[in-house]
C-alpha cells in the first residue's frame, strides 16, 4: 500500500510539472484543415520542441462519435510532445463538414465504420507529403479497432508500429444483447431490413426513429446501420491482431468495464508482433495520472 501511495505521489509531482509546461507545448499546437471527399476535415497538430514531421510522429484516432479535443486525447498529445514526439489527431468527419465537438444525434447519420480507415489513409499520405518518414498509428476504443483494421489491411513502409488504447471488442451475440438491453428492442429485425435495402442497391434509404450507436430515436441510412452492426469479425480487435504485420502494443485499463473482455481475448492472440501493457486501476478513459503512465509505456514502445 505504501509503495502504491508513493508511486501516486511521484506521478502527482510529475503532473504538476507538466501543467507548468503546458503553455510552452500549447504554443506549438495548431489546427490544420484539408479537403477530403468534398468535406473540410480538420486535425490538431502538436509539434514537439525542435522536431519536424521527419522525426517520430503519431497519428491518433479518437473513439466513437467523439472528437480530438476530449481531455484524454489532449493530455496524450501534450505528454507525447513533452517526450519529444509530435502528433496529429484528426476529427473524423462522420459526414459533417469541418466537424468539432461531440457528434449531434439530431443529424441524419450517413457515416460508416469503414469511413475512418479512408480518413486515416488520407492523413498518412498528408504526413508523407509533409516529410514524415516514420509514423506510429495510435487509436482509442472504436478508433483503436479502426486503427488496427487499417494497419492490417494497408501495410506500408511508412507505418513503423501501432499503439491501441482499450480497443473495441466485439461478438455478434454481445452486440445483439447490448442493443436489446440499451434500447429494449431487438437488433436483428432492424439489421435484416437494412441489409435487404443495401443488397437491393437502396443503401441510401433513410431509416427514421431508430436507435443507432449512442443515439436514441435518430435517423441513419441503411448502409450506415449495416456498417456498424453487421456480423464482421474484423470489428473485434483481438481477432484482427492475429494477423498484425506491424509491432503492436495494446494498452489495457485493469478497471475498464467498456471492453471488459479485452484482457481475456488478448490471451488468444498468438502473434509475436503483438504485446500488451496494463495500466492498473484505470478505466476506459485513462484520465489524469493514468494518461501519464499510458504515454510512458507508449513512448518506450515507440523508441524500442
Tab-separated table of N, CA and C in Angstrom, residues 24-129:
chain	number	residue	atom	x	y	z
A	24	UNK	N	3.978	26.149	-22.947
A	24	UNK	CA	5.025	26.013	-23.957
A	24	UNK	C	4.610	25.026	-25.029
A	25	UNK	N	3.962	23.914	-24.597
A	25	UNK	CA	3.513	22.912	-25.555
A	25	UNK	C	2.397	23.471	-26.416
A	26	UNK	N	1.408	24.148	-25.766
A	26	UNK	CA	0.260	24.663	-26.486
A	26	UNK	C	0.665	25.683	-27.526
A	27	UNK	N	1.746	26.412	-27.270
A	27	UNK	CA	2.192	27.420	-28.223
A	27	UNK	C	2.575	26.781	-29.549
A	28	UNK	N	2.885	25.501	-29.536
A	28	UNK	CA	3.267	24.807	-30.759
A	28	UNK	C	2.125	23.969	-31.311
A	29	UNK	N	0.936	24.079	-30.703
A	29	UNK	CA	-0.223	23.340	-31.174
A	29	UNK	C	-1.008	24.192	-32.163
A	30	UNK	N	-1.523	23.559	-33.202
A	30	UNK	CA	-2.337	24.298	-34.167
A	30	UNK	C	-3.326	23.360	-34.841
A	31	UNK	N	-4.399	23.942	-35.323
A	31	UNK	CA	-5.371	23.176	-36.096
A	31	UNK	C	-5.079	23.364	-37.575
A	32	UNK	N	-5.139	22.279	-38.306
A	32	UNK	CA	-4.989	22.353	-39.759
A	32	UNK	C	-6.279	21.866	-40.404
A	33	UNK	N	-6.544	22.350	-41.595
A	33	UNK	CA	-7.746	21.960	-42.318
A	33	UNK	C	-7.379	21.551	-43.732
A	34	UNK	N	-8.012	20.473	-44.190
A	34	UNK	CA	-7.802	19.970	-45.540
A	34	UNK	C	-9.160	19.597	-46.129
A	35	UNK	N	-9.177	19.224	-47.402
A	35	UNK	CA	-10.407	18.803	-48.064
A	35	UNK	C	-10.331	17.334	-48.408
A	36	UNK	N	-11.395	16.602	-48.078
A	36	UNK	CA	-11.449	15.165	-48.347
A	36	UNK	C	-12.875	14.795	-48.733
A	37	UNK	N	-13.029	14.191	-49.897
A	37	UNK	CA	-14.349	13.769	-50.374
A	37	UNK	C	-15.392	14.888	-50.295
A	38	UNK	N	-14.977	16.101	-50.655
A	38	UNK	CA	-15.893	17.228	-50.693
A	38	UNK	C	-16.171	17.875	-49.360
A	39	UNK	N	-15.522	17.399	-48.308
A	39	UNK	CA	-15.720	17.959	-46.968
A	39	UNK	C	-14.431	18.595	-46.467
A	40	UNK	N	-14.577	19.638	-45.651
A	40	UNK	CA	-13.432	20.153	-44.911
A	40	UNK	C	-13.222	19.263	-43.700
A	41	UNK	N	-12.015	18.753	-43.551
A	41	UNK	CA	-11.685	17.957	-42.379
A	41	UNK	C	-10.568	18.670	-41.627
A	42	UNK	N	-10.507	18.450	-40.325
A	42	UNK	CA	-9.535	19.167	-39.505
A	42	UNK	C	-8.800	18.221	-38.566
A	43	UNK	N	-7.666	18.679	-38.083
A	43	UNK	CA	-6.854	17.876	-37.170
A	43	UNK	C	-6.055	18.800	-36.256
A	44	UNK	N	-5.797	18.332	-35.064
A	44	UNK	CA	-4.972	19.073	-34.110
A	44	UNK	C	-3.545	18.544	-34.170
A	45	UNK	N	-2.621	19.433	-34.468
A	45	UNK	CA	-1.207	19.068	-34.555
A	45	UNK	C	-0.464	19.654	-33.363
A	46	UNK	N	0.276	18.833	-32.650
A	46	UNK	CA	1.130	19.290	-31.556
A	46	UNK	C	2.557	18.853	-31.874
A	47	UNK	N	3.407	19.833	-32.165
A	47	UNK	CA	4.791	19.541	-32.511
A	47	UNK	C	5.669	19.580	-31.262
A	48	UNK	N	6.500	18.575	-31.110
A	48	UNK	CA	7.487	18.581	-30.030
A	48	UNK	C	8.548	19.631	-30.343
A	49	UNK	N	9.078	20.217	-29.295
A	49	UNK	CA	10.057	21.298	-29.462
A	49	UNK	C	11.249	20.834	-30.302
A	50	UNK	N	11.569	21.602	-31.336
A	50	UNK	CA	12.732	21.324	-32.163
A	50	UNK	C	12.566	20.177	-33.133
A	51	UNK	N	11.347	19.635	-33.239
A	51	UNK	CA	11.136	18.480	-34.106
A	51	UNK	C	10.321	18.870	-35.350
A	52	UNK	N	10.459	18.069	-36.393
A	52	UNK	CA	9.668	18.220	-37.610
A	52	UNK	C	8.956	16.897	-37.878
A	53	UNK	N	8.149	16.881	-38.942
A	53	UNK	CA	7.458	15.638	-39.278
A	53	UNK	C	8.419	14.553	-39.746
A	54	UNK	N	9.640	14.926	-40.073
A	54	UNK	CA	10.634	13.920	-40.468
A	54	UNK	C	11.113	13.102	-39.269
A	55	UNK	N	10.820	13.600	-38.070
A	55	UNK	CA	11.143	12.844	-36.854
A	55	UNK	C	9.960	11.931	-36.516
A	56	UNK	N	9.993	11.323	-35.348
A	56	UNK	CA	8.893	10.453	-34.930
A	56	UNK	C	7.586	11.239	-34.880
A	57	UNK	N	6.506	10.633	-35.376
A	57	UNK	CA	5.201	11.292	-35.333
A	57	UNK	C	4.109	10.248	-35.109
A	58	UNK	N	3.117	10.630	-34.318
A	58	UNK	CA	1.979	9.760	-34.001
A	58	UNK	C	0.731	10.295	-34.689
A	59	UNK	N	-0.025	9.382	-35.313
A	59	UNK	CA	-1.331	9.708	-35.892
A	59	UNK	C	-2.393	9.059	-35.014
A	60	UNK	N	-3.192	9.900	-34.341
A	60	UNK	CA	-4.112	9.422	-33.303
A	60	UNK	C	-5.565	9.493	-33.774
A	61	UNK	N	-6.306	8.396	-33.591
A	61	UNK	CA	-7.720	8.333	-33.963
A	61	UNK	C	-8.592	8.170	-32.718
A	62	UNK	N	-9.562	9.067	-32.565
A	62	UNK	CA	-10.422	9.083	-31.379
A	62	UNK	C	-11.502	7.995	-31.426
A	63	UNK	N	-12.283	7.907	-30.356
A	63	UNK	CA	-13.319	6.886	-30.232
A	63	UNK	C	-14.661	7.282	-30.833
A	64	UNK	N	-15.671	6.464	-30.581
A	64	UNK	CA	-16.984	6.562	-31.218
A	64	UNK	C	-17.687	7.896	-30.995
A	65	UNK	N	-18.017	8.585	-32.082
A	65	UNK	CA	-18.837	9.803	-32.089
A	65	UNK	C	-18.276	10.925	-31.228
A	66	UNK	N	-17.009	10.846	-30.868
A	66	UNK	CA	-16.417	11.887	-30.042
A	66	UNK	C	-15.502	12.772	-30.895
A	67	UNK	N	-14.498	13.396	-30.295
A	67	UNK	CA	-13.675	14.351	-31.039
A	67	UNK	C	-12.290	14.442	-30.425
A	68	UNK	N	-11.391	15.113	-31.141
A	68	UNK	CA	-9.988	15.142	-30.732
A	68	UNK	C	-9.704	16.039	-29.540
A	69	UNK	N	-10.686	16.844	-29.114
A	69	UNK	CA	-10.445	17.751	-28.002
A	69	UNK	C	-10.777	17.190	-26.639
A	70	UNK	N	-11.199	15.947	-26.591
A	70	UNK	CA	-11.505	15.340	-25.286
A	70	UNK	C	-10.270	15.339	-24.388
A	71	UNK	N	-10.521	15.371	-23.078
A	71	UNK	CA	-9.432	15.503	-22.105
A	71	UNK	C	-8.362	14.427	-22.283
A	72	UNK	N	-8.786	13.195	-22.444
A	72	UNK	CA	-7.821	12.105	-22.613
A	72	UNK	C	-6.907	12.353	-23.803
A	73	UNK	N	-7.492	12.750	-24.918
A	73	UNK	CA	-6.730	12.896	-26.154
A	73	UNK	C	-5.805	14.110	-26.108
A	74	UNK	N	-6.293	15.209	-25.544
A	74	UNK	CA	-5.440	16.395	-25.397
A	74	UNK	C	-4.246	16.091	-24.507
A	75	UNK	N	-4.501	15.365	-23.413
A	75	UNK	CA	-3.418	15.013	-22.500
A	75	UNK	C	-2.385	14.133	-23.181
A	76	UNK	N	-2.837	13.173	-23.966
A	76	UNK	CA	-1.908	12.281	-24.664
A	76	UNK	C	-1.025	13.075	-25.624
A	77	UNK	N	-1.616	13.998	-26.379
A	77	UNK	CA	-0.805	14.798	-27.311
A	77	UNK	C	0.210	15.654	-26.568
A	78	UNK	N	-0.210	16.270	-25.480
A	78	UNK	CA	0.712	17.113	-24.706
A	78	UNK	C	1.840	16.292	-24.098
A	79	UNK	N	1.502	15.130	-23.560
A	79	UNK	CA	2.518	14.281	-22.939
A	79	UNK	C	3.487	13.716	-23.978
A	80	UNK	N	2.977	13.367	-25.137
A	80	UNK	CA	3.872	12.915	-26.208
A	80	UNK	C	4.863	14.013	-26.566
A	81	UNK	N	4.360	15.246	-26.677
A	81	UNK	CA	5.254	16.368	-27.006
A	81	UNK	C	6.296	16.574	-25.918
A	82	UNK	N	5.893	16.406	-24.670
A	82	UNK	CA	6.845	16.517	-23.561
A	82	UNK	C	7.956	15.485	-23.674
A	83	UNK	N	7.627	14.367	-24.314
A	83	UNK	CA	8.605	13.297	-24.515
A	83	UNK	C	9.286	13.375	-25.877
A	84	UNK	N	9.118	14.508	-26.571
A	84	UNK	CA	9.826	14.725	-27.825
A	84	UNK	C	9.191	14.097	-29.042
A	85	UNK	N	7.894	13.733	-28.942
A	85	UNK	CA	7.218	13.102	-30.073
A	85	UNK	C	6.042	13.966	-30.518
A	86	UNK	N	6.057	14.365	-31.772
A	86	UNK	CA	4.964	15.155	-32.332
A	86	UNK	C	3.780	14.251	-32.661
A	87	UNK	N	2.596	14.872	-32.770
A	87	UNK	CA	1.410	14.071	-33.063
A	87	UNK	C	0.380	14.883	-33.833
A	88	UNK	N	-0.478	14.164	-34.524
A	88	UNK	CA	-1.620	14.759	-35.216
A	88	UNK	C	-2.852	13.946	-34.848
A	89	UNK	N	-3.907	14.640	-34.419
A	89	UNK	CA	-5.144	13.980	-34.002
A	89	UNK	C	-6.306	14.552	-34.810
A	90	UNK	N	-6.737	13.862	-35.846
A	90	UNK	CA	-7.852	14.359	-36.657
A	90	UNK	C	-9.188	14.208	-35.937
A	91	UNK	N	-10.130	15.055	-36.309
A	91	UNK	CA	-11.532	14.793	-36.042
A	91	UNK	C	-12.065	13.995	-37.218
A	92	UNK	N	-12.507	12.766	-36.996
A	92	UNK	CA	-13.158	12.040	-38.077
A	92	UNK	C	-14.370	12.847	-38.515
A	93	UNK	N	-14.588	12.970	-39.801
A	93	UNK	CA	-15.653	13.857	-40.283
A	93	UNK	C	-17.041	13.357	-39.919
A	94	UNK	N	-17.247	12.040	-39.932
A	94	UNK	CA	-18.573	11.456	-39.682
A	94	UNK	C	-19.635	12.105	-40.569
A	95	UNK	N	-19.217	12.483	-41.779
A	95	UNK	CA	-20.136	13.047	-42.747
A	95	UNK	C	-20.475	14.510	-42.541
A	96	UNK	N	-19.784	15.175	-41.582
A	96	UNK	CA	-20.077	16.572	-41.246
A	96	UNK	C	-18.923	17.456	-41.707
A	97	UNK	N	-19.244	18.561	-42.337
A	97	UNK	CA	-18.220	19.484	-42.797
A	97	UNK	C	-17.555	20.192	-41.620
A	98	UNK	N	-16.216	20.139	-41.572
A	98	UNK	CA	-15.428	20.822	-40.540
A	98	UNK	C	-15.969	20.529	-39.141
A	99	UNK	N	-16.100	19.268	-38.809
A	99	UNK	CA	-16.744	18.843	-37.565
A	99	UNK	C	-15.872	19.133	-36.341
A	100	UNK	N	-16.511	19.650	-35.291
A	100	UNK	CA	-15.873	19.856	-33.994
A	100	UNK	C	-16.829	19.401	-32.882
A	101	UNK	N	-16.281	19.005	-31.764
A	101	UNK	CA	-17.101	18.652	-30.611
A	101	UNK	C	-17.790	17.302	-30.760
A	102	UNK	N	-18.579	16.955	-29.736
A	102	UNK	CA	-19.291	15.681	-29.732
A	102	UNK	C	-20.305	15.634	-30.878
A	103	UNK	N	-20.528	14.441	-31.396
A	103	UNK	CA	-21.455	14.289	-32.511
A	103	UNK	C	-22.880	14.577	-32.059
A	104	UNK	N	-23.630	15.338	-32.865
A	104	UNK	CA	-25.009	15.697	-32.566
A	104	UNK	C	-25.942	14.619	-33.110
A	105	UNK	N	-26.650	13.939	-32.203
A	105	UNK	CA	-27.523	12.836	-32.604
A	105	UNK	C	-28.727	13.290	-33.416
A	106	UNK	N	-28.957	14.593	-33.504
A	106	UNK	CA	-30.053	15.094	-34.336
A	106	UNK	C	-29.707	15.069	-35.820
A	107	UNK	N	-28.429	14.847	-36.141
A	107	UNK	CA	-28.021	14.766	-37.539
A	107	UNK	C	-28.578	13.509	-38.196
A	108	UNK	N	-28.844	13.604	-39.488
A	108	UNK	CA	-29.131	12.423	-40.309
A	108	UNK	C	-27.796	11.725	-40.539
A	109	UNK	N	-27.648	10.510	-40.035
A	109	UNK	CA	-26.341	9.865	-39.962
A	109	UNK	C	-26.071	8.998	-41.198
A	110	UNK	N	-25.081	9.431	-41.941
A	110	UNK	CA	-24.696	8.728	-43.165
A	110	UNK	C	-23.305	8.097	-43.052
A	111	UNK	N	-22.612	8.361	-41.962
A	111	UNK	CA	-21.241	7.867	-41.795
A	111	UNK	C	-21.223	6.359	-41.558
A	112	UNK	N	-20.096	5.752	-41.883
A	112	UNK	CA	-19.925	4.314	-41.727
A	112	UNK	C	-18.656	4.018	-40.926
A	113	UNK	N	-18.643	2.881	-40.264
A	113	UNK	CA	-17.463	2.459	-39.504
A	113	UNK	C	-16.230	2.461	-40.399
A	114	UNK	N	-16.398	2.017	-41.627
A	114	UNK	CA	-15.277	1.879	-42.561
A	114	UNK	C	-14.714	3.216	-43.020
A	115	UNK	N	-15.493	4.290	-42.915
A	115	UNK	CA	-15.023	5.600	-43.374
A	115	UNK	C	-13.736	6.014	-42.674
A	116	UNK	N	-13.598	5.623	-41.412
A	116	UNK	CA	-12.425	6.032	-40.639
A	116	UNK	C	-11.133	5.557	-41.276
A	117	UNK	N	-11.152	4.352	-41.852
A	117	UNK	CA	-9.937	3.831	-42.464
A	117	UNK	C	-9.532	4.667	-43.678
A	118	UNK	N	-10.520	5.183	-44.400
A	118	UNK	CA	-10.225	6.057	-45.536
A	118	UNK	C	-9.599	7.365	-45.062
A	119	UNK	N	-10.102	7.888	-43.946
A	119	UNK	CA	-9.563	9.145	-43.435
A	119	UNK	C	-8.199	8.946	-42.792
A	120	UNK	N	-7.990	7.816	-42.134
A	120	UNK	CA	-6.647	7.504	-41.628
A	120	UNK	C	-5.660	7.476	-42.782
A	121	UNK	N	-6.053	6.842	-43.885
A	121	UNK	CA	-5.176	6.769	-45.050
A	121	UNK	C	-4.890	8.165	-45.607
A	122	UNK	N	-5.906	9.033	-45.612
A	122	UNK	CA	-5.691	10.401	-46.081
A	122	UNK	C	-4.617	11.088	-45.245
A	123	UNK	N	-4.714	10.956	-43.913
A	123	UNK	CA	-3.758	11.644	-43.040
A	123	UNK	C	-2.373	11.012	-43.090
A	124	UNK	N	-2.305	9.703	-43.320
A	124	UNK	CA	-0.996	9.066	-43.530
A	124	UNK	C	-0.309	9.689	-44.751
A	125	UNK	N	-1.059	9.841	-45.835
A	125	UNK	CA	-0.494	10.436	-47.049
A	125	UNK	C	-0.202	11.921	-46.871
A	126	UNK	N	-1.031	12.604	-46.063
A	126	UNK	CA	-0.750	14.011	-45.775
A	126	UNK	C	0.573	14.137	-45.014
A	127	UNK	N	0.774	13.287	-44.030
A	127	UNK	CA	2.026	13.305	-43.273
A	127	UNK	C	3.213	13.014	-44.193
A	128	UNK	N	3.036	12.086	-45.104
A	128	UNK	CA	4.094	11.781	-46.067
A	128	UNK	C	4.442	13.011	-46.888
A	129	UNK	N	3.413	13.778	-47.279
A	129	UNK	CA	3.654	14.991	-48.075
A	129	UNK	C	4.366	16.066	-47.267
